[in-house]
Amino acid sequence: RLSSRLVASPATRTALGEVLARRVPLVHPGGAWAGAVPGKDPVDVTVDAVVSLDRSYLCVQGPPGAGKTYTAAKCISALVAKRRRVGVMAVSHRAITHLMLKALETVAEDSSAGGAGASGCKALKLGGPSGDLRELEAACSRDPQLAARVLRGASAIGEEGLPDDELIVGGTAWAFASDALQAQLDVLF
């Protein structure tokens, strides 16, 4: 029912509806994403596209070692620099924490280099092993403006929702299906 409603109602476009309808990714301004740009760094092109997505999606794929995590971390850093809330989702908590760690490291590097890093960015990890918090705090120690916390699950968020500065949120699909996270994210990885 949900997928039929999303495809049938283009006035209420969502990224999920765009995927289900097999539409070309849309960026703002300009419409359809053109893809790779000859002579330009593919990571920079991807970051530009992700930051410009207009209720759309962008799939990134490649074999191990191709740079998917690096590219995602650069995208997340650019998004949080614009104060956009990013969800990090995967099947395993290890994969979620890994991307969150790389993203926090990239935010710290971009901030210290005078780039697009986000001051006052906090991360929230939903569920997973207790060691996740130690790892996330270690990544945050590189920049005093960064912080992290771990909650047992999305139901612990409460009625007040997420704090404005909690810009990186990691969890499984189960966590993001929670009512507490509905309409809380700008982008989902």
C-alpha atoms as an extended CHARMM CRD file, in Angstrom:
* protein
*
       189  EXT
         1         1  ARG       CA              0.0000000000        0.0000000000        0.0000000000  PROA      1               0.0000000000
         2         2  LEU       CA              2.7360000000        2.4520000000        0.9220000000  PROA      2               0.0000000000
         3         3  SER       CA              4.6850000000        1.9260000000       -2.2890000000  PROA      3               0.0000000000
         4         4  SER       CA              1.5620000000        2.3180000000       -4.4490000000  PROA      4               0.0000000000
         5         5  ARG       CA              0.6700000000        5.5540000000       -2.6780000000  PROA      5               0.0000000000
         6         6  LEU       CA              4.1890000000        6.9340000000       -3.0940000000  PROA      6               0.0000000000
         7         7  VAL       CA              4.3700000000        6.1760000000       -6.8090000000  PROA      7               0.0000000000
         8         8  ALA       CA              0.7940000000        7.3340000000       -7.5010000000  PROA      8               0.0000000000
         9         9  SER       CA              1.2020000000       10.6670000000       -5.7190000000  PROA      9               0.0000000000
        10        10  PRO       CA              4.1180000000       12.5470000000       -7.3150000000  PROA      10              0.0000000000
        11        11  ALA       CA              3.1270000000       15.8000000000       -5.5930000000  PROA      11              0.0000000000
        12        12  THR       CA              4.3270000000       14.2620000000       -2.3320000000  PROA      12              0.0000000000
        13        13  ARG       CA              7.6570000000       13.0200000000       -3.6720000000  PROA      13              0.0000000000
        14        14  THR       CA              9.9390000000       11.1280000000       -1.3260000000  PROA      14              0.0000000000
        15        15  ALA       CA             13.2580000000        9.4140000000       -1.8830000000  PROA      15              0.0000000000
        16        16  LEU       CA             11.5660000000        6.0360000000       -1.3910000000  PROA      16              0.0000000000
        17        17  GLY       CA              8.9360000000        6.9100000000       -3.9920000000  PROA      17              0.0000000000
        18        18  GLU       CA             11.6440000000        7.9500000000       -6.4420000000  PROA      18              0.0000000000
        19        19  VAL       CA             13.4390000000        4.6170000000       -6.0280000000  PROA      19              0.0000000000
        20        20  LEU       CA             10.2370000000        2.6000000000       -6.3900000000  PROA      20              0.0000000000
        21        21  ALA       CA              9.2470000000        4.5640000000       -9.4850000000  PROA      21              0.0000000000
        22        22  ARG       CA             12.7490000000        4.0510000000      -10.9450000000  PROA      22              0.0000000000
        23        23  ARG       CA             13.1850000000        7.7710000000      -11.5220000000  PROA      23              0.0000000000
        24        24  VAL       CA             16.5740000000        9.3530000000      -12.1820000000  PROA      24              0.0000000000
        25        25  PRO       CA             18.0090000000       11.0170000000       -9.0370000000  PROA      25              0.0000000000
        26        26  LEU       CA             16.9840000000       14.6710000000       -8.7860000000  PROA      26              0.0000000000
        27        27  VAL       CA             19.2220000000       17.4630000000       -7.5430000000  PROA      27              0.0000000000
        28        28  HSD       CA             18.3940000000       21.0810000000       -6.8300000000  PROA      28              0.0000000000
        29        29  PRO       CA             18.7420000000       23.2090000000       -8.8640000000  PROA      29              0.0000000000
        30        30  GLY       CA             18.7600000000       21.6540000000      -12.2720000000  PROA      30              0.0000000000
        31        31  GLY       CA             16.6520000000       18.5240000000      -12.1350000000  PROA      31              0.0000000000
        32        32  ALA       CA             18.1310000000       15.1670000000      -13.1010000000  PROA      32              0.0000000000
        33        33  TRP       CA             21.6240000000       14.3430000000      -11.8710000000  PROA      33              0.0000000000
        34        34  ALA       CA             24.0890000000       14.1610000000      -14.7500000000  PROA      34              0.0000000000
        35        35  GLY       CA             26.4050000000       11.5940000000      -13.1490000000  PROA      35              0.0000000000
        36        36  ALA       CA             30.1770000000       11.5580000000      -13.4740000000  PROA      36              0.0000000000
        37        37  VAL       CA             31.8980000000       14.7200000000      -14.6830000000  PROA      37              0.0000000000
        38        38  PRO       CA             35.0270000000       14.1750000000      -16.8100000000  PROA      38              0.0000000000
        39        39  GLY       CA             38.1080000000       15.7130000000      -15.1950000000  PROA      39              0.0000000000
        40        40  LYS       CA             36.4670000000       16.1930000000      -11.7930000000  PROA      40              0.0000000000
        41        41  ASP       CA             37.1800000000       14.0650000000       -8.7200000000  PROA      41              0.0000000000
        42        42  PRO       CA             34.3740000000       11.4780000000       -8.4160000000  PROA      42              0.0000000000
        43        43  VAL       CA             34.2260000000       11.9880000000       -4.6320000000  PROA      43              0.0000000000
        44        44  ASP       CA             33.6720000000       15.7340000000       -5.0830000000  PROA      44              0.0000000000
        45        45  VAL       CA             30.9830000000       15.0690000000       -7.7040000000  PROA      45              0.0000000000
        46        46  THR       CA             29.2460000000       12.6410000000       -5.3530000000  PROA      46              0.0000000000
        47        47  VAL       CA             29.4210000000       15.0490000000       -2.3970000000  PROA      47              0.0000000000
        48        48  ASP       CA             27.9880000000       17.8560000000       -4.5360000000  PROA      48              0.0000000000
        49        49  ALA       CA             25.1740000000       15.5790000000       -5.7050000000  PROA      49              0.0000000000
        50        50  VAL       CA             24.2830000000       14.3080000000       -2.2210000000  PROA      50              0.0000000000
        51        51  VAL       CA             24.2340000000       17.8130000000       -0.7520000000  PROA      51              0.0000000000
        52        52  SER       CA             21.9550000000       18.9030000000       -3.6110000000  PROA      52              0.0000000000
        53        53  LEU       CA             19.4950000000       15.9750000000       -3.5730000000  PROA      53              0.0000000000
        54        54  ASP       CA             15.8900000000       17.0790000000       -3.8800000000  PROA      54              0.0000000000
        55        55  ARG       CA             13.7860000000       14.4780000000       -2.0190000000  PROA      55              0.0000000000
        56        56  SER       CA             15.6330000000       11.9110000000       -4.0710000000  PROA      56              0.0000000000
        57        57  TYR       CA             18.3180000000        9.2330000000       -3.7320000000  PROA      57              0.0000000000
        58        58  LEU       CA             21.7790000000        8.3530000000       -4.9640000000  PROA      58              0.0000000000
        59        59  CYS       CA             23.0870000000        4.7870000000       -5.0400000000  PROA      59              0.0000000000
        60        60  VAL       CA             26.8140000000        4.2540000000       -4.6490000000  PROA      60              0.0000000000
        61        61  GLN       CA             28.2500000000        0.8070000000       -5.2670000000  PROA      61              0.0000000000
        62        62  GLY       CA             31.6150000000       -0.7970000000       -5.7910000000  PROA      62              0.0000000000
        63        63  PRO       CA             33.8370000000       -3.6520000000       -4.6970000000  PROA      63              0.0000000000
        64        64  PRO       CA             35.6340000000       -3.7020000000       -1.3330000000  PROA      64              0.0000000000
        65        65  GLY       CA             38.3000000000       -1.0110000000       -1.2060000000  PROA      65              0.0000000000
        66        66  ALA       CA             36.6950000000        1.1760000000       -3.8760000000  PROA      66              0.0000000000
        67        67  GLY       CA             36.1470000000        4.0650000000       -1.4430000000  PROA      67              0.0000000000
        68        68  LYS       CA             32.4480000000        3.7700000000       -0.5760000000  PROA      68              0.0000000000
        69        69  THR       CA             33.0000000000        4.4240000000        3.1360000000  PROA      69              0.0000000000
        70        70  TYR       CA             35.4060000000        7.2950000000        2.4340000000  PROA      70              0.0000000000
        71        71  THR       CA             32.9350000000        8.8700000000        0.0080000000  PROA      71              0.0000000000
        72        72  ALA       CA             30.0140000000        8.4280000000        2.4190000000  PROA      72              0.0000000000
        73        73  ALA       CA             32.0360000000       10.0080000000        5.2490000000  PROA      73              0.0000000000
        74        74  LYS       CA             32.8730000000       13.0120000000        3.0330000000  PROA      74              0.0000000000
        75        75  CYS       CA             29.1800000000       13.3410000000        2.1250000000  PROA      75              0.0000000000
        76        76  ILE       CA             28.1100000000       13.1470000000        5.7720000000  PROA      76              0.0000000000
        77        77  SER       CA             30.6780000000       15.7840000000        6.7680000000  PROA      77              0.0000000000
        78        78  ALA       CA             29.3970000000       18.1530000000        4.0680000000  PROA      78              0.0000000000
        79        79  LEU       CA             25.7790000000       17.5470000000        5.1010000000  PROA      79              0.0000000000
        80        80  VAL       CA             26.3220000000       18.1500000000        8.8200000000  PROA      80              0.0000000000
        81        81  ALA       CA             28.3040000000       21.2910000000        7.9810000000  PROA      81              0.0000000000
        82        82  LYS       CA             25.0030000000       22.5160000000        6.5150000000  PROA      82              0.0000000000
        83        83  ARG       CA             23.2750000000       21.4090000000        9.7600000000  PROA      83              0.0000000000
        84        84  ARG       CA             21.4030000000       18.5830000000        8.0620000000  PROA      84              0.0000000000
        85        85  ARG       CA             20.6030000000       15.4820000000       10.1150000000  PROA      85              0.0000000000
        86        86  VAL       CA             21.9940000000       12.2720000000        8.6590000000  PROA      86              0.0000000000
        87        87  GLY       CA             20.9430000000        8.7160000000        9.4290000000  PROA      87              0.0000000000
        88        88  VAL       CA             23.4470000000        5.8870000000        9.1010000000  PROA      88              0.0000000000
        89        89  MET       CA             21.7280000000        2.5410000000        8.5660000000  PROA      89              0.0000000000
        90        90  ALA       CA             23.0140000000       -0.9440000000        7.8120000000  PROA      90              0.0000000000
        91        91  VAL       CA             22.1910000000       -4.5410000000        8.6230000000  PROA      91              0.0000000000
        92        92  SER       CA             24.9390000000       -4.8870000000       11.2490000000  PROA      92              0.0000000000
        93        93  HSD       CA             25.8290000000       -2.6300000000       14.1660000000  PROA      93              0.0000000000
        94        94  ARG       CA             29.5150000000       -3.0880000000       13.2490000000  PROA      94              0.0000000000
        95        95  ALA       CA             28.9190000000       -1.5490000000        9.7970000000  PROA      95              0.0000000000
        96        96  ILE       CA             26.8790000000        1.3120000000       11.2850000000  PROA      96              0.0000000000
        97        97  THR       CA             29.5140000000        2.1280000000       13.8860000000  PROA      97              0.0000000000
        98        98  HSD       CA             32.2920000000        1.8800000000       11.2880000000  PROA      98              0.0000000000
        99        99  LEU       CA             30.6810000000        4.5100000000        9.0370000000  PROA      99              0.0000000000
       100       100  MET       CA             29.8290000000        6.7150000000       12.0110000000  PROA      100             0.0000000000
       101       101  LEU       CA             33.4730000000        6.5670000000       13.1420000000  PROA      101             0.0000000000
       102       102  LYS       CA             34.7440000000        7.4830000000        9.6900000000  PROA      102             0.0000000000
       103       103  ALA       CA             32.1860000000       10.2900000000        9.4320000000  PROA      103             0.0000000000
       104       104  LEU       CA             33.1760000000       11.7540000000       12.8230000000  PROA      104             0.0000000000
       105       105  GLU       CA             36.8660000000       11.5410000000       11.8910000000  PROA      105             0.0000000000
       106       106  THR       CA             36.1180000000       13.3230000000        8.6130000000  PROA      106             0.0000000000
       107       107  VAL       CA             34.0720000000       16.0330000000       10.3390000000  PROA      107             0.0000000000
       108       108  ALA       CA             37.0080000000       16.6340000000       12.7190000000  PROA      108             0.0000000000
       109       109  GLU       CA             39.5320000000       16.7010000000        9.8360000000  PROA      109             0.0000000000
       110       110  ASP       CA             37.3810000000       19.0440000000        7.7490000000  PROA      110             0.0000000000
       111       111  SER       CA             36.9050000000       21.3750000000       10.7360000000  PROA      111             0.0000000000
       112       112  SER       CA             40.6160000000       21.4990000000       11.5940000000  PROA      112             0.0000000000
       113       113  ALA       CA             41.5260000000       22.1240000000        7.9480000000  PROA      113             0.0000000000
       114       114  GLY       CA             39.1930000000       25.1250000000        7.8600000000  PROA      114             0.0000000000
       115       115  GLY       CA             36.8510000000       23.2350000000        5.5820000000  PROA      115             0.0000000000
       116       116  ALA       CA             33.2260000000       22.3070000000        5.8470000000  PROA      116             0.0000000000
       117       117  GLY       CA             33.3360000000       20.5200000000        9.2080000000  PROA      117             0.0000000000
       118       118  ALA       CA             30.4680000000       21.0560000000       11.6230000000  PROA      118             0.0000000000
       119       119  SER       CA             31.1620000000       22.6210000000       14.9900000000  PROA      119             0.0000000000
       120       120  GLY       CA             28.9950000000       21.3290000000       17.7870000000  PROA      120             0.0000000000
       121       121  CYS       CA             27.9950000000       18.1760000000       15.9360000000  PROA      121             0.0000000000
       122       122  LYS       CA             26.8220000000       15.3110000000       18.1110000000  PROA      122             0.0000000000
       123       123  ALA       CA             26.2930000000       11.6890000000       17.1780000000  PROA      123             0.0000000000
       124       124  LEU       CA             23.7240000000        9.2290000000       18.4870000000  PROA      124             0.0000000000
       125       125  LYS       CA             24.0300000000        5.4530000000       18.1240000000  PROA      125             0.0000000000
       126       126  LEU       CA             20.8600000000        3.4400000000       18.6780000000  PROA      126             0.0000000000
       127       127  GLY       CA             21.4100000000       -0.0870000000       19.9900000000  PROA      127             0.0000000000
       128       128  GLY       CA             24.3900000000       -2.3420000000       19.5010000000  PROA      128             0.0000000000
       129       129  PRO       CA             27.2360000000       -3.4920000000       21.7310000000  PROA      129             0.0000000000
       130       130  SER       CA             28.3210000000       -1.4170000000       24.7340000000  PROA      130             0.0000000000
       131       131  GLY       CA             31.7780000000       -0.8930000000       23.1970000000  PROA      131             0.0000000000
       132       132  ASP       CA             30.3000000000        1.3120000000       20.4760000000  PROA      132             0.0000000000
       133       133  LEU       CA             30.1810000000        4.3050000000       22.8160000000  PROA      133             0.0000000000
       134       134  ARG       CA             33.8820000000        4.0080000000       23.6780000000  PROA      134             0.0000000000
       135       135  GLU       CA             34.7810000000        3.9090000000       19.9870000000  PROA      135             0.0000000000
       136       136  LEU       CA             32.5720000000        6.8750000000       19.1260000000  PROA      136             0.0000000000
       137       137  GLU       CA             33.8930000000        8.9120000000       22.0640000000  PROA      137             0.0000000000
       138       138  ALA       CA             37.4570000000        8.1640000000       20.9520000000  PROA      138             0.0000000000
       139       139  ALA       CA             36.6440000000        9.4940000000       17.4780000000  PROA      139             0.0000000000
       140       140  CYS       CA             35.0990000000       12.6080000000       19.0500000000  PROA      140             0.0000000000
       141       141  SER       CA             38.1780000000       13.2450000000       21.2080000000  PROA      141             0.0000000000
       142       142  ARG       CA             39.9560000000       14.6920000000       18.1640000000  PROA      142             0.0000000000
       143       143  ASP       CA             37.6710000000       17.7190000000       18.1800000000  PROA      143             0.0000000000
       144       144  PRO       CA             36.2500000000       19.2120000000       21.4020000000  PROA      144             0.0000000000
       145       145  GLN       CA             33.1710000000       20.3230000000       19.4400000000  PROA      145             0.0000000000
       146       146  LEU       CA             32.1570000000       16.7000000000       18.7860000000  PROA      146             0.0000000000
       147       147  ALA       CA             30.2770000000       14.4030000000       21.1640000000  PROA      147             0.0000000000
       148       148  ALA       CA             28.5170000000       11.0370000000       21.0590000000  PROA      148             0.0000000000
       149       149  ARG       CA             26.0100000000        9.0600000000       23.0630000000  PROA      149             0.0000000000
       150       150  VAL       CA             24.3950000000        5.6400000000       22.8040000000  PROA      150             0.0000000000
       151       151  LEU       CA             20.7910000000        4.7510000000       23.5970000000  PROA      151             0.0000000000
       152       152  ARG       CA             19.4250000000        1.2360000000       23.9080000000  PROA      152             0.0000000000
       153       153  GLY       CA             16.9180000000        1.9080000000       21.1310000000  PROA      153             0.0000000000
       154       154  ALA       CA             14.8200000000        4.5580000000       19.4050000000  PROA      154             0.0000000000
       155       155  SER       CA             12.0720000000        4.2340000000       22.0100000000  PROA      155             0.0000000000
       156       156  ALA       CA             14.4730000000        5.8960000000       24.4970000000  PROA      156             0.0000000000
       157       157  ILE       CA             14.4700000000        9.1270000000       22.4860000000  PROA      157             0.0000000000
       158       158  GLY       CA             11.3160000000       10.4280000000       24.1450000000  PROA      158             0.0000000000
       159       159  GLU       CA              8.6030000000       12.8150000000       23.0410000000  PROA      159             0.0000000000
       160       160  GLU       CA             10.9230000000       15.8220000000       22.7760000000  PROA      160             0.0000000000
       161       161  GLY       CA             12.7220000000       14.1860000000       19.8350000000  PROA      161             0.0000000000
       162       162  LEU       CA             16.3660000000       14.6750000000       19.0000000000  PROA      162             0.0000000000
       163       163  PRO       CA             18.3990000000       17.6990000000       20.0950000000  PROA      163             0.0000000000
       164       164  ASP       CA             19.1110000000       20.1450000000       17.2500000000  PROA      164             0.0000000000
       165       165  ASP       CA             22.8550000000       19.4730000000       17.3890000000  PROA      165             0.0000000000
       166       166  GLU       CA             22.5430000000       15.6760000000       17.1760000000  PROA      166             0.0000000000
       167       167  LEU       CA             23.2340000000       15.4890000000       13.4610000000  PROA      167             0.0000000000
       168       168  ILE       CA             24.5390000000       11.9370000000       12.9430000000  PROA      168             0.0000000000
       169       169  VAL       CA             22.1670000000        9.1650000000       14.0120000000  PROA      169             0.0000000000
       170       170  GLY       CA             23.0820000000        5.5130000000       13.5510000000  PROA      170             0.0000000000
       171       171  GLY       CA             20.8520000000        2.4810000000       13.8480000000  PROA      171             0.0000000000
       172       172  THR       CA             19.3780000000       -0.5180000000       12.0940000000  PROA      172             0.0000000000
       173       173  ALA       CA             16.2820000000       -0.3960000000        9.9040000000  PROA      173             0.0000000000
       174       174  TRP       CA             14.3200000000       -1.4460000000       12.9880000000  PROA      174             0.0000000000
       175       175  ALA       CA             15.4530000000        1.7180000000       14.8320000000  PROA      175             0.0000000000
       176       176  PHE       CA             14.5750000000        3.9890000000       11.9150000000  PROA      176             0.0000000000
       177       177  ALA       CA             11.1200000000        2.4060000000       11.6270000000  PROA      177             0.0000000000
       178       178  SER       CA             10.3250000000        3.7300000000       15.1200000000  PROA      178             0.0000000000
       179       179  ASP       CA              7.7360000000        6.4820000000       15.5090000000  PROA      179             0.0000000000
       180       180  ALA       CA             10.3460000000        8.4520000000       17.4740000000  PROA      180             0.0000000000
       181       181  LEU       CA             12.4030000000        8.9390000000       14.2990000000  PROA      181             0.0000000000
       182       182  GLN       CA              9.6270000000        9.7120000000       11.8290000000  PROA      182             0.0000000000
       183       183  ALA       CA             10.4140000000       12.9260000000        9.9070000000  PROA      183             0.0000000000
       184       184  GLN       CA             13.6000000000       13.4240000000       11.9760000000  PROA      184             0.0000000000
       185       185  LEU       CA             16.1960000000       12.8740000000        9.2130000000  PROA      185             0.0000000000
       186       186  ASP       CA             17.2210000000       14.8930000000        6.1890000000  PROA      186             0.0000000000
       187       187  VAL       CA             19.3150000000       12.1540000000        4.5550000000  PROA      187             0.0000000000
       188       188  LEU       CA             19.6670000000        8.4200000000        5.1470000000  PROA      188             0.0000000000
       189       189  PHE       CA             22.8070000000        6.4220000000        4.3010000000  PROA      189             0.0000000000
